[in-house]
Structure formats: structure tokens, C-alpha cells
Coordinates of C-alpha atoms in Angstrom, one line a residue:
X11 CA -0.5 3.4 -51.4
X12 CA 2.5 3.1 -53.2
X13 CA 2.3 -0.1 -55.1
X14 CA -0.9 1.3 -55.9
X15 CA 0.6 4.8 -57.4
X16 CA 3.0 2.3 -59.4
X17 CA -0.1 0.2 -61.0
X18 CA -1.9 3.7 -61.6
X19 CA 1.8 5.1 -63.6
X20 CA 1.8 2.0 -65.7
X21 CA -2.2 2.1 -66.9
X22 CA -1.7 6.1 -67.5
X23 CA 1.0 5.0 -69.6
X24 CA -0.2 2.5 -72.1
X25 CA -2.8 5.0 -74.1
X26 CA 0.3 7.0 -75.0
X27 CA 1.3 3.6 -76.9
X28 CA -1.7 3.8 -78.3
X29 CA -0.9 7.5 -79.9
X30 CA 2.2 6.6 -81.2
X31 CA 1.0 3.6 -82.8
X32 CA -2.0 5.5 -84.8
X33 CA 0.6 8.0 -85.8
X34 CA 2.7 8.1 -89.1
X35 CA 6.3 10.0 -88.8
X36 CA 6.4 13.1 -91.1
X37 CA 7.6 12.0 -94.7
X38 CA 10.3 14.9 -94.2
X39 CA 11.4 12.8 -91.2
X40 CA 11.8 9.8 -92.9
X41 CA 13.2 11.1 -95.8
X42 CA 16.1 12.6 -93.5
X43 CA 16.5 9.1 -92.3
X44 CA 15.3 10.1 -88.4
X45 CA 13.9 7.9 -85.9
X46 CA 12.8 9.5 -82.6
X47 CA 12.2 6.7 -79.8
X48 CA 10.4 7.5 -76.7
X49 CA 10.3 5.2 -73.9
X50 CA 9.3 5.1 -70.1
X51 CA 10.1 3.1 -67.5
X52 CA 8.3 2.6 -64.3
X53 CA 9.6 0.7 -61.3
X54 CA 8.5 -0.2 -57.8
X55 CA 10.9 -1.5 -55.8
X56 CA 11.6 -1.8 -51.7
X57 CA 15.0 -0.7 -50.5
X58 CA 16.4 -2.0 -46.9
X59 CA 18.6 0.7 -46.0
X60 CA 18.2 4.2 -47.8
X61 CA 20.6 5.6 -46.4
X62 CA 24.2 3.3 -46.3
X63 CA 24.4 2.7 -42.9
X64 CA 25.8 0.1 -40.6
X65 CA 23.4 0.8 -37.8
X66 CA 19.8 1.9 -37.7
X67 CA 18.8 1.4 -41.0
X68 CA 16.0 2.5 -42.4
X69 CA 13.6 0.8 -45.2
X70 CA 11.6 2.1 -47.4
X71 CA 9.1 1.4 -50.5
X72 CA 9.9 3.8 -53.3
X73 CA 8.5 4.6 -56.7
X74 CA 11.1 5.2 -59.8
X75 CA 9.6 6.9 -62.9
X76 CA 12.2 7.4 -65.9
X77 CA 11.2 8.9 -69.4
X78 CA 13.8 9.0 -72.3
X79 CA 13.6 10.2 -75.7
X80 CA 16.1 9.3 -78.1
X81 CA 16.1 11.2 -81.7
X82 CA 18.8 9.1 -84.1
X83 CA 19.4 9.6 -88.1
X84 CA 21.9 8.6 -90.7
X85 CA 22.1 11.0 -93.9
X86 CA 25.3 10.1 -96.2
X87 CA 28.1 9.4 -94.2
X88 CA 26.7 11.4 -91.3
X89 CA 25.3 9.2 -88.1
X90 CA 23.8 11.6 -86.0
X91 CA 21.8 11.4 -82.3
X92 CA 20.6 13.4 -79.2
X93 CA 19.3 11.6 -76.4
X94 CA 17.3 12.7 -72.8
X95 CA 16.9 10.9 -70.0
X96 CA 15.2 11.5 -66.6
X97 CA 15.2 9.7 -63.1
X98 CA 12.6 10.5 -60.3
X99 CA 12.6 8.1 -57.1
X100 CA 9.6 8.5 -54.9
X101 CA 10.4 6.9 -51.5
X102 CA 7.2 6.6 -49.4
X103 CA 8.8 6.4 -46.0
X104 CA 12.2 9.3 -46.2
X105 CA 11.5 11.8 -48.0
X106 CA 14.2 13.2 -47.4
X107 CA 16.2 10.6 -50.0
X108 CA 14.0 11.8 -53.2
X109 CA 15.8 12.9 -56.0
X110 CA 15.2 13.3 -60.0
X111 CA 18.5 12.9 -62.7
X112 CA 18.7 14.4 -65.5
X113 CA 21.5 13.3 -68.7
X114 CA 21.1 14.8 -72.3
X115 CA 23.3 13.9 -74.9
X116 CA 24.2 14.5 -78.6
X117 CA 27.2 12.7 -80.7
X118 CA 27.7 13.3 -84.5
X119 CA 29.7 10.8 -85.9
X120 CA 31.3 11.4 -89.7
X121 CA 33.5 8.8 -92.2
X122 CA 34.9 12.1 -94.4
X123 CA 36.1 9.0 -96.4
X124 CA 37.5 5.4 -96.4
X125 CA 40.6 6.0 -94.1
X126 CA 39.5 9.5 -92.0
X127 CA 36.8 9.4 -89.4
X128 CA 35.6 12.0 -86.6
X129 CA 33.1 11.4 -83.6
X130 CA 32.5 14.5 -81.6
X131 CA 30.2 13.8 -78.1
X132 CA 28.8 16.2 -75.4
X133 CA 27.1 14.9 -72.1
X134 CA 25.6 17.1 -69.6
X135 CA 24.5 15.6 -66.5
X136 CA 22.1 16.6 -63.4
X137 CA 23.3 13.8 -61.2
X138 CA 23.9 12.6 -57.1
X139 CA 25.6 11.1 -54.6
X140 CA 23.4 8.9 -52.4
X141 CA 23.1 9.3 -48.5
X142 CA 26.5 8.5 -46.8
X143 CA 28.7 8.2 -50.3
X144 CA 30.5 11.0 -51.8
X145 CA 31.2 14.3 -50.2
X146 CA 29.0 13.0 -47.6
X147 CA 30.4 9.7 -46.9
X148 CA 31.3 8.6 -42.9
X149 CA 28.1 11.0 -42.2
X150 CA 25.4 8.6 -40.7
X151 CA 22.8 11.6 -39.7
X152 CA 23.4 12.3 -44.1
X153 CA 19.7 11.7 -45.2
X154 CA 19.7 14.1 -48.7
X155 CA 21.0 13.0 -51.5
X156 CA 24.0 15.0 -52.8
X157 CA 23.7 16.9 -56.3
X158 CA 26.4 17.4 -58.7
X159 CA 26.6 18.5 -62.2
X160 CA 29.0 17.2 -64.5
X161 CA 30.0 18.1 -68.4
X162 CA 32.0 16.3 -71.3
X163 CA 33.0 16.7 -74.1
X164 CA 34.8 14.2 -76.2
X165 CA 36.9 14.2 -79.9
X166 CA 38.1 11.3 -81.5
X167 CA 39.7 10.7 -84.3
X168 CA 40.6 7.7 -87.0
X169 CA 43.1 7.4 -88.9
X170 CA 43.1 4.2 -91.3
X171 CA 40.6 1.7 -92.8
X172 CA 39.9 -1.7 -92.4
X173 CA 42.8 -3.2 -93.9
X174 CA 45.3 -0.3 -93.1
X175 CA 48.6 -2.2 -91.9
X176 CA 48.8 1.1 -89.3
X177 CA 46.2 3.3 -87.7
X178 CA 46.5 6.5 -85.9
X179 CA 43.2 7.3 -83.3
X180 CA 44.3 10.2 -81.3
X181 CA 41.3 11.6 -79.0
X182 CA 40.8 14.5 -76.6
X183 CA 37.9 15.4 -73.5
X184 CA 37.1 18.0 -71.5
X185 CA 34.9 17.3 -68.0
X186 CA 34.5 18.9 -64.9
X187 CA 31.8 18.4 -62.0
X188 CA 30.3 20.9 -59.8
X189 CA 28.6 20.2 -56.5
X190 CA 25.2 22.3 -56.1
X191 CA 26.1 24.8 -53.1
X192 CA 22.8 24.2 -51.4
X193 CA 23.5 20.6 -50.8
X194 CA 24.0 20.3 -46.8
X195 CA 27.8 18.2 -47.2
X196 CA 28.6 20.8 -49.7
X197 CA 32.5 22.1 -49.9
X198 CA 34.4 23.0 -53.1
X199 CA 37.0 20.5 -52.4
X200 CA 35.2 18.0 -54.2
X201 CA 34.8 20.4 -57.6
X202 CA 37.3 20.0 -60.5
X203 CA 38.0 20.7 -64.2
X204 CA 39.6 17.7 -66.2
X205 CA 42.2 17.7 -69.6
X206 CA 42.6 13.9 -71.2
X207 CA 44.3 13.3 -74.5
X208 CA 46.0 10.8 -76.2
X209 CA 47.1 8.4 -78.8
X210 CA 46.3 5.0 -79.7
X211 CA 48.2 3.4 -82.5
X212 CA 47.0 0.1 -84.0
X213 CA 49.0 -2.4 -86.1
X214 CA 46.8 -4.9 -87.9
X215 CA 48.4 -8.8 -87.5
X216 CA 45.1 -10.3 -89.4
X217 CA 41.3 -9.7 -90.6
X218 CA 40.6 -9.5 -87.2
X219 CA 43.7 -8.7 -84.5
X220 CA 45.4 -5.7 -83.7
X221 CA 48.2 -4.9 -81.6
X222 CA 48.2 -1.8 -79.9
X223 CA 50.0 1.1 -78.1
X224 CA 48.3 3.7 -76.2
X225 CA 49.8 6.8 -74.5
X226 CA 47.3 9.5 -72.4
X227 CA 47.7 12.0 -70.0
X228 CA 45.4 13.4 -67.6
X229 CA 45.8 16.9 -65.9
X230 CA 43.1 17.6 -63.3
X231 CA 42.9 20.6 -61.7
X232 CA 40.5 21.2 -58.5
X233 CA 39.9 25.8 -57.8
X234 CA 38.6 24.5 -54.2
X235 CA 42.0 23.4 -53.1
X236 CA 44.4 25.8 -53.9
X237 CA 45.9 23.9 -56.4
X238 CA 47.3 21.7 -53.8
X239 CA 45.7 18.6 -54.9
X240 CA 46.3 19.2 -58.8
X241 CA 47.9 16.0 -60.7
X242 CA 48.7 14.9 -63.9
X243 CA 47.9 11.5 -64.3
X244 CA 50.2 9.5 -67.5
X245 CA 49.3 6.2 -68.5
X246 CA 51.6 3.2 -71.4
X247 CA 49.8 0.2 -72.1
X248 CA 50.7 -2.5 -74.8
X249 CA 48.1 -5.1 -75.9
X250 CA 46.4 -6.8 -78.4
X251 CA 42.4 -6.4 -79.8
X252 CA 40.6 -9.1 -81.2
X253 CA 36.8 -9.2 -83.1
X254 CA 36.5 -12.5 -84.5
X255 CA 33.1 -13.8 -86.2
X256 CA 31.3 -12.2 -84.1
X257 CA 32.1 -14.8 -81.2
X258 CA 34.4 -13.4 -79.3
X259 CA 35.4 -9.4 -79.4
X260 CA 37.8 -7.6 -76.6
X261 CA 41.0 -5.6 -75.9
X262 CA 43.7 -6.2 -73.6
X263 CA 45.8 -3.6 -72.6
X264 CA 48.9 -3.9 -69.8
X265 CA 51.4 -0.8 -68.8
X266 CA 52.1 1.3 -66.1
X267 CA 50.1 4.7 -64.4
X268 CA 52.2 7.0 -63.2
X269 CA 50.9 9.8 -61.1
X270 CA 52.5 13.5 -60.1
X271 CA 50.8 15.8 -57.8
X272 CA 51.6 19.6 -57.2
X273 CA 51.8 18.9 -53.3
X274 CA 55.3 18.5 -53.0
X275 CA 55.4 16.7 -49.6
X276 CA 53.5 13.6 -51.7
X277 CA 55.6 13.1 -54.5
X278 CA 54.6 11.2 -57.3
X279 CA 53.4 7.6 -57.6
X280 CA 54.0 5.1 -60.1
X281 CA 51.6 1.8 -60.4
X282 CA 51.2 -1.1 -62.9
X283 CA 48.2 -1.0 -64.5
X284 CA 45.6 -2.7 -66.8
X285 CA 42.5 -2.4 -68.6
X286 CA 40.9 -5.5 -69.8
X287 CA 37.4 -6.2 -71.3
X288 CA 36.3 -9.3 -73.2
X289 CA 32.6 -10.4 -74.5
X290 CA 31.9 -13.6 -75.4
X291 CA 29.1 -15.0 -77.2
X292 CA 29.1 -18.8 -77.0
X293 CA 25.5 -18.6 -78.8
X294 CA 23.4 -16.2 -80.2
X295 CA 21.1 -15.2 -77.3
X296 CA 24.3 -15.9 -74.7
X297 CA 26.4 -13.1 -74.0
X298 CA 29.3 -12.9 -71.3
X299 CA 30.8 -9.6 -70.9
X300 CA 34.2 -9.8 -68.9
X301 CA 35.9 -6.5 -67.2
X302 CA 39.1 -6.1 -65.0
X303 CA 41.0 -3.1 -64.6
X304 CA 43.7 -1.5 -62.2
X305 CA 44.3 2.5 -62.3
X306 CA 45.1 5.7 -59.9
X307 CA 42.0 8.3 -59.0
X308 CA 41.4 10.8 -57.3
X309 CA 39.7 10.3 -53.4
X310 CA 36.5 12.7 -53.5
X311 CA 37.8 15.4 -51.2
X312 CA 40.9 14.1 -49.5
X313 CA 43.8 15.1 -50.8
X314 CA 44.7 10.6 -51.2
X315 CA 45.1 8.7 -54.1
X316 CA 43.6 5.5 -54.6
X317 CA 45.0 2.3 -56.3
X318 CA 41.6 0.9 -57.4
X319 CA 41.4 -2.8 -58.6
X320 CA 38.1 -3.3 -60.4
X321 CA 37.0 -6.5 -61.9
X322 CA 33.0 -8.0 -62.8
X323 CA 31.1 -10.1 -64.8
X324 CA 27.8 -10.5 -66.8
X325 CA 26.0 -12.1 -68.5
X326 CA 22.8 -11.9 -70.3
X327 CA 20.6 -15.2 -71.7
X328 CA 17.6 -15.0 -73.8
X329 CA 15.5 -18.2 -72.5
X330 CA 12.7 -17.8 -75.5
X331 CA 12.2 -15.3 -77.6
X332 CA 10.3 -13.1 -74.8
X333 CA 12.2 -14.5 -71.2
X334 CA 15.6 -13.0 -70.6
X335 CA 18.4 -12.9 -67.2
X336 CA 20.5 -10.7 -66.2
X337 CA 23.3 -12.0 -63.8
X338 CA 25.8 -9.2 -62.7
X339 CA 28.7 -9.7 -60.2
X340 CA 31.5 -7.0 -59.9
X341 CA 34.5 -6.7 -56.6
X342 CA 35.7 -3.1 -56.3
X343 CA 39.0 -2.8 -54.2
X344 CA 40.2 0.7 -53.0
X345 CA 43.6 1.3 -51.2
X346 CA 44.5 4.7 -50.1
X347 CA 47.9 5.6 -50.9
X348 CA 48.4 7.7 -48.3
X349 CA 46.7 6.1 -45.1
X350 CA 46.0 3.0 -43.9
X351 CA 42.4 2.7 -45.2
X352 CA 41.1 -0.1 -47.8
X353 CA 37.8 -0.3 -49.2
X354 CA 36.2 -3.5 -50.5
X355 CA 33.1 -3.1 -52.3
X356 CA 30.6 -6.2 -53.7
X357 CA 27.5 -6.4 -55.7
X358 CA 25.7 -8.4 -57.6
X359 CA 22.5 -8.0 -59.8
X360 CA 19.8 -10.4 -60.9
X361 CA 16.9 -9.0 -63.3
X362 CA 14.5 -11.5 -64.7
X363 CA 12.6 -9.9 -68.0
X364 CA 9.5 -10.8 -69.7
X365 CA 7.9 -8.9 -72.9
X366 CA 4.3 -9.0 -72.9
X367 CA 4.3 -7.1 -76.4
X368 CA 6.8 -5.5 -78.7
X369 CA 6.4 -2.4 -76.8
X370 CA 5.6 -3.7 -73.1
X371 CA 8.1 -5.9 -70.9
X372 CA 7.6 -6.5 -67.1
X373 CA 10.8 -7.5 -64.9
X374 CA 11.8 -8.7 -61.4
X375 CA 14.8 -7.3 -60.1
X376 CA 17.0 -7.6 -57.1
X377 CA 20.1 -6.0 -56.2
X378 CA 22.6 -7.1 -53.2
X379 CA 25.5 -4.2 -52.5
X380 CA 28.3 -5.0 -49.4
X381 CA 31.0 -2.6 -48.4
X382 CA 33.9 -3.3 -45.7
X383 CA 36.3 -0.6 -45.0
X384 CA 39.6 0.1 -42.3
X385 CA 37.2 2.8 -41.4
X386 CA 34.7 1.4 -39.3
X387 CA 32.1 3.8 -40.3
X388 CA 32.2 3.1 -43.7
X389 CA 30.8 0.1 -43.8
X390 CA 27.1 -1.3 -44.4
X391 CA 24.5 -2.9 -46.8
X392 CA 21.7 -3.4 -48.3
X393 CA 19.0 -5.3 -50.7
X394 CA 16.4 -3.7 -53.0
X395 CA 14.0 -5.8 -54.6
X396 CA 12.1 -4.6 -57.5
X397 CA 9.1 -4.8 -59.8
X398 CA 10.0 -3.3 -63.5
X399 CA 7.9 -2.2 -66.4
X400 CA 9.2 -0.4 -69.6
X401 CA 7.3 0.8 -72.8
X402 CA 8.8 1.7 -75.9
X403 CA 6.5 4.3 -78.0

């Protein structure tokens, strides 16, 4: 019955195409130089274990349905766009696991002139934790997903053009997160408000190399916790930048984290740290995008820190001009600063795409996820194979 309510999705679909393609955007539109994009996406896929446990899993056939609708424009030196984007999953066999995201989001960006240049950004989110992960992780009778809602909102600023010897790109953002109240692992511990700012500075060695310096601090505060868990996180890296010919781009950046909590009795923490991310495009329709980092965050709700080392790699290959892979592999290690637990997380994703027409593409999918932990409850994994579809209006 499911694979049937998939095939039934996808034919409802196609005559909205068929709308958009017999209409012509308002000349008002087009003179403001706006584009509005719809898409949907319609998925069927099987998943092995719903829920992230080690023992008695259960499977189950489920149904993902996302619309989006992205509204973009450029007028003078303004670049404008506000985006929505929704996620339902439909599982046939637990109920129970069903959830639907929401994510809007509008960023204005604006060159004043040759050397200044603003980008303000706001993100709301209507999000969740799955089964067994977040506030309701080590939980094995957790069946509900657990929602959250999170906000940001994000300045930054440029200082300098292209061939500026020095230039100055301070930012600022504002988050915080909120667990809904009526979600059964609910407790306020996991709710808090964040402060980031900082400074990058950039001095230019050629056409297409920059050296770099970048200073941020990070105050969290979490009401739930009487202000026990509060920390101001401060990061100094060094590195180097690089966008040559379109080849190669990336940004290396080494330093140290340090870390000071209000809880006396835990003192503060200080860690080496990195941030590195590399693509590299050997040919045209080749892309290999490289990523390892090492920083300090915050456990959920314990009152921990954790020294998380992250590192993964992709890469995306265009066979023709209508066949494209996906091959994704990333290693997440978590160790708790204040216990003896350790986290090791793996995954990897394959996605195989083909596009029937400019506005229809069909996919196979699979995705592999292992965990190990100190904590023998934590651990488990599981498989979901999938059957993809996506239209662009």
C-alpha cells in the first residue's frame, strides 16, 4: 500500500509541471529581476531500525513528501531571497516515528560599494531529534520523535575588495533552541540562548591566497540549568585560503579552543583545534569536497563537554549529462571531558541520480549509519534504502 501511495504522490504531481510550464511570470516580476522556484520531492524508502536501537529493532516502509519554494532576485547591488521548506515522513509500520519539518529562510545580501559589503540572514526552524538521540537518547522504549525549535540570526560584514592588501570581516549571530513541552523526554535542560561574534582578518599574498587570523567568542547561556552549565567558548586560529582557477578552493585554519564554564568545580578547558575544508575539482563534472575539524560543544543535557573530532568526504561525478553519484563517507568522534564515555559515529551515503527531463529526476539511495559507545546502550545501526523522485516547477 505504501509503494503504491508513493507511485500515486508522484503522478498527482506532474500536472502541476504542466501549470507552471503554460504560465508566464508577471512582467513586474521580471522586471524586478525575481525568480520563484518550486520544487517537490517524493521519496519511498525502507528503514531497518526506526528507532536506534541495539536490540529489537524494528523496520519499517515509510513515505517522505518535501515541498520547497524558493523566491530569489537581484536589483542593483541588492541579492535578495526567502526560502520554505517542508519534511513529512509517513512510516507504514510505527506510527509513532512520523514527523513533518519545517525551515524558512530569508538573507539580503548588499555591496554598498567596491570595498563594503553586508549579508544579514534569519533561519527559523520546526525541527527533531529522532527516537533514542537527543534529549531522548539511552531510552530504548523512546518511539516519538522529539521536537525542537530553533532561531538565527546572522550579520556579516566585509571590509575590502578584491585586491585590498588587508580585509576586515567581523560577524555576529544570535540562536537559541527550544524543546516543545509536550514531547514525552521533554526537560528544559536541553533549552539555551547563544551569543557568537568575531573577527576575521585577511592579508592577501596573491590573485588568489590569503592568510588569515580569526578570533570568536561564544557565550551560551541555558535558563533550565540555573546557570550552572553557562560557558563562554573562545577560539585563535591561523591559516591560509586559497581559490585558484576554479580547480581547487578551501581554507585551513589551526589554533586553539578554550572553554570556561560558570560551574566552578569544572574549571575551564583548553583544546587545540582546527577547521579545515577543501573542494577539489579534478574535472568539470568531478567534485571532491574534503572536511576535518576538531572543537569543544556542549553535551545535550549533561552538564559534559565534548572534544569532537569530525572528519568526511564526498564526492559527486556526473557520468553523462543526465547520470550522476553521490559517494558520502564521514567518522564522528565524541569524548566526554568529564566521564569516561567515547562515542564513535560512521556513515556513509550512496545516491545514484538520473533526470528523465529538465524538471524530473528519479534516484536510488542508500544510507549505512554505525554508532559504538563506552555506554553500552548507546550503541546500534541501521540501513535505509530508498527510491527518490524530485520535480522542479
Amino acid at each position: 500500500m505504501l509503494i503504491l501511495r508513493y507511485l500515486l504522490f508522484t503522478l498527482c504531481a506532474a500536472p502541476f509541471y504542466l501549470l507552471a510550464a503554460s504560465s508566464v511570470a508577471p512582467s513586474n516580476m521580471v522586471d524586478l529581476g525575481i525568480e520563484i522556484i518550486p520544487t517537490i520531492a517524493i521519496n519511498y524508502k525502507h528503514d531497518d531500525n526506526v528507532t536506534n536501537v541495539k536490540n529489537n529493532k524494528q523496520a519499517s516502509n515509510l513515505v517522505e513528501i518535501m515541498p520547497a519554494l524558493r523566491i530569489q532576485g537581484e536589483k542593483y547591488n541588492n541579492q535578495f531571497s526567502l526560502s520554505y521548506s517542508a519534511k513529512q515522513s509517513l512510516y507504514s509500520d510505527n506510527k509513532a516515528s512520523n514527523y513533518t519539518d519545517h525551515k524558512l529562510q530569508a538573507d539580503v545580501n548588499r555591496a554598498m560599494n567596491s570595498h563594503h559589503k553586508l549579508a544579514i540572514s534569519y533561519q527559523f526552524e520546526r525541527n527533531h531529534d529522532a527516537a533514542n538521540t537527543g534529549i531522548s537518547e539511552g531510552n530504548d522504549q523512546a518511539t516519538a520523535p522529539a521536537i525542537f525549535y530553533t532561531q538565527d540570526i546572522t550579520l556579516n560584514y566585509r571590509y575590502g575588495s578584491q585586491s585590498s592588501t588587508l580585509t576586515f570581516a567581523p560577524r555576529l549571530s544570535v540562536n537559541n533552541k527550544r524543546y516543545d513541552e509536550g514531547n514525552s523526554n521533554y526537560t528544559p535542560l536541553a533549552d539555551f540562548n547563544e551569543y557568537d561574534y568575531g573577527l576575521a582578518l585577511y592579508y592577501r599574498l596573491a590573485a588568489s591566497v590569503n592568510l588569515l587570523v580569526d578570533i570568536s567568542n561564544k557565550v551560551t547561556n541555558y535558563p533550565g540549568n540555573s546557570n550552572a552549565k553557562d560557558s563562554i567558548n573562545s577560539l585563535l586560529y591561523s591559516g591560509i585560503n586559497w581559490d585558484i582557477s576554479g580547480k581547487t578552493q578551501g581554507s585551513v585554519k589551526l589554533g586553539y579552543e578554550k572553554i570556561n564554564v560558570t560551574d566552578n568545580r569544572r574549571g575551564s578547558k583548553t583544546n587545540p583545534s582546527w577547521d579545515i575544508g577543501i573542494r577539489w575539482s579534478p574535472k568539470t563534472y568531478s567534485i571532491f569536497n574534503i572536511k576535518a575539524s576538531q572543537k569543544i560543544t556542549n553535551a545535550i543535557t549533561a552538564a559534559d563537554r565534548i572534544k569532537e573530532n569530525t572528519g568526511s568526504v564526498n564526492w559527486q561525478h556526473a557520468w553523462r549529462y543526465n547520470v550522476s553519484t553521490t559517494l558520502a563517507y564521514q567518522h564522528v568522534n565524541e569524548t566526554y571531558q568529564y566521564s569516561a564515555r567515547e562515542d564513535n559515529s560512521n556513515s556513509i551515503n550512496i545516491a545514484l541520480s538520473y533526470q528523465l527531463r529538465y524538471w524530473l529526476t528519479f534516484g536510488l539511495s542508500y544510507e549505512h549509519e554505525t554508532k559504538s559507545s563506552s555506554d553500552v546502550r548507546l550503541g546500534y545501526d541501521n540501513n535505509i534504502y530508498g527510491l527518490t523522485s524530485r520535480l522542479v516547477f
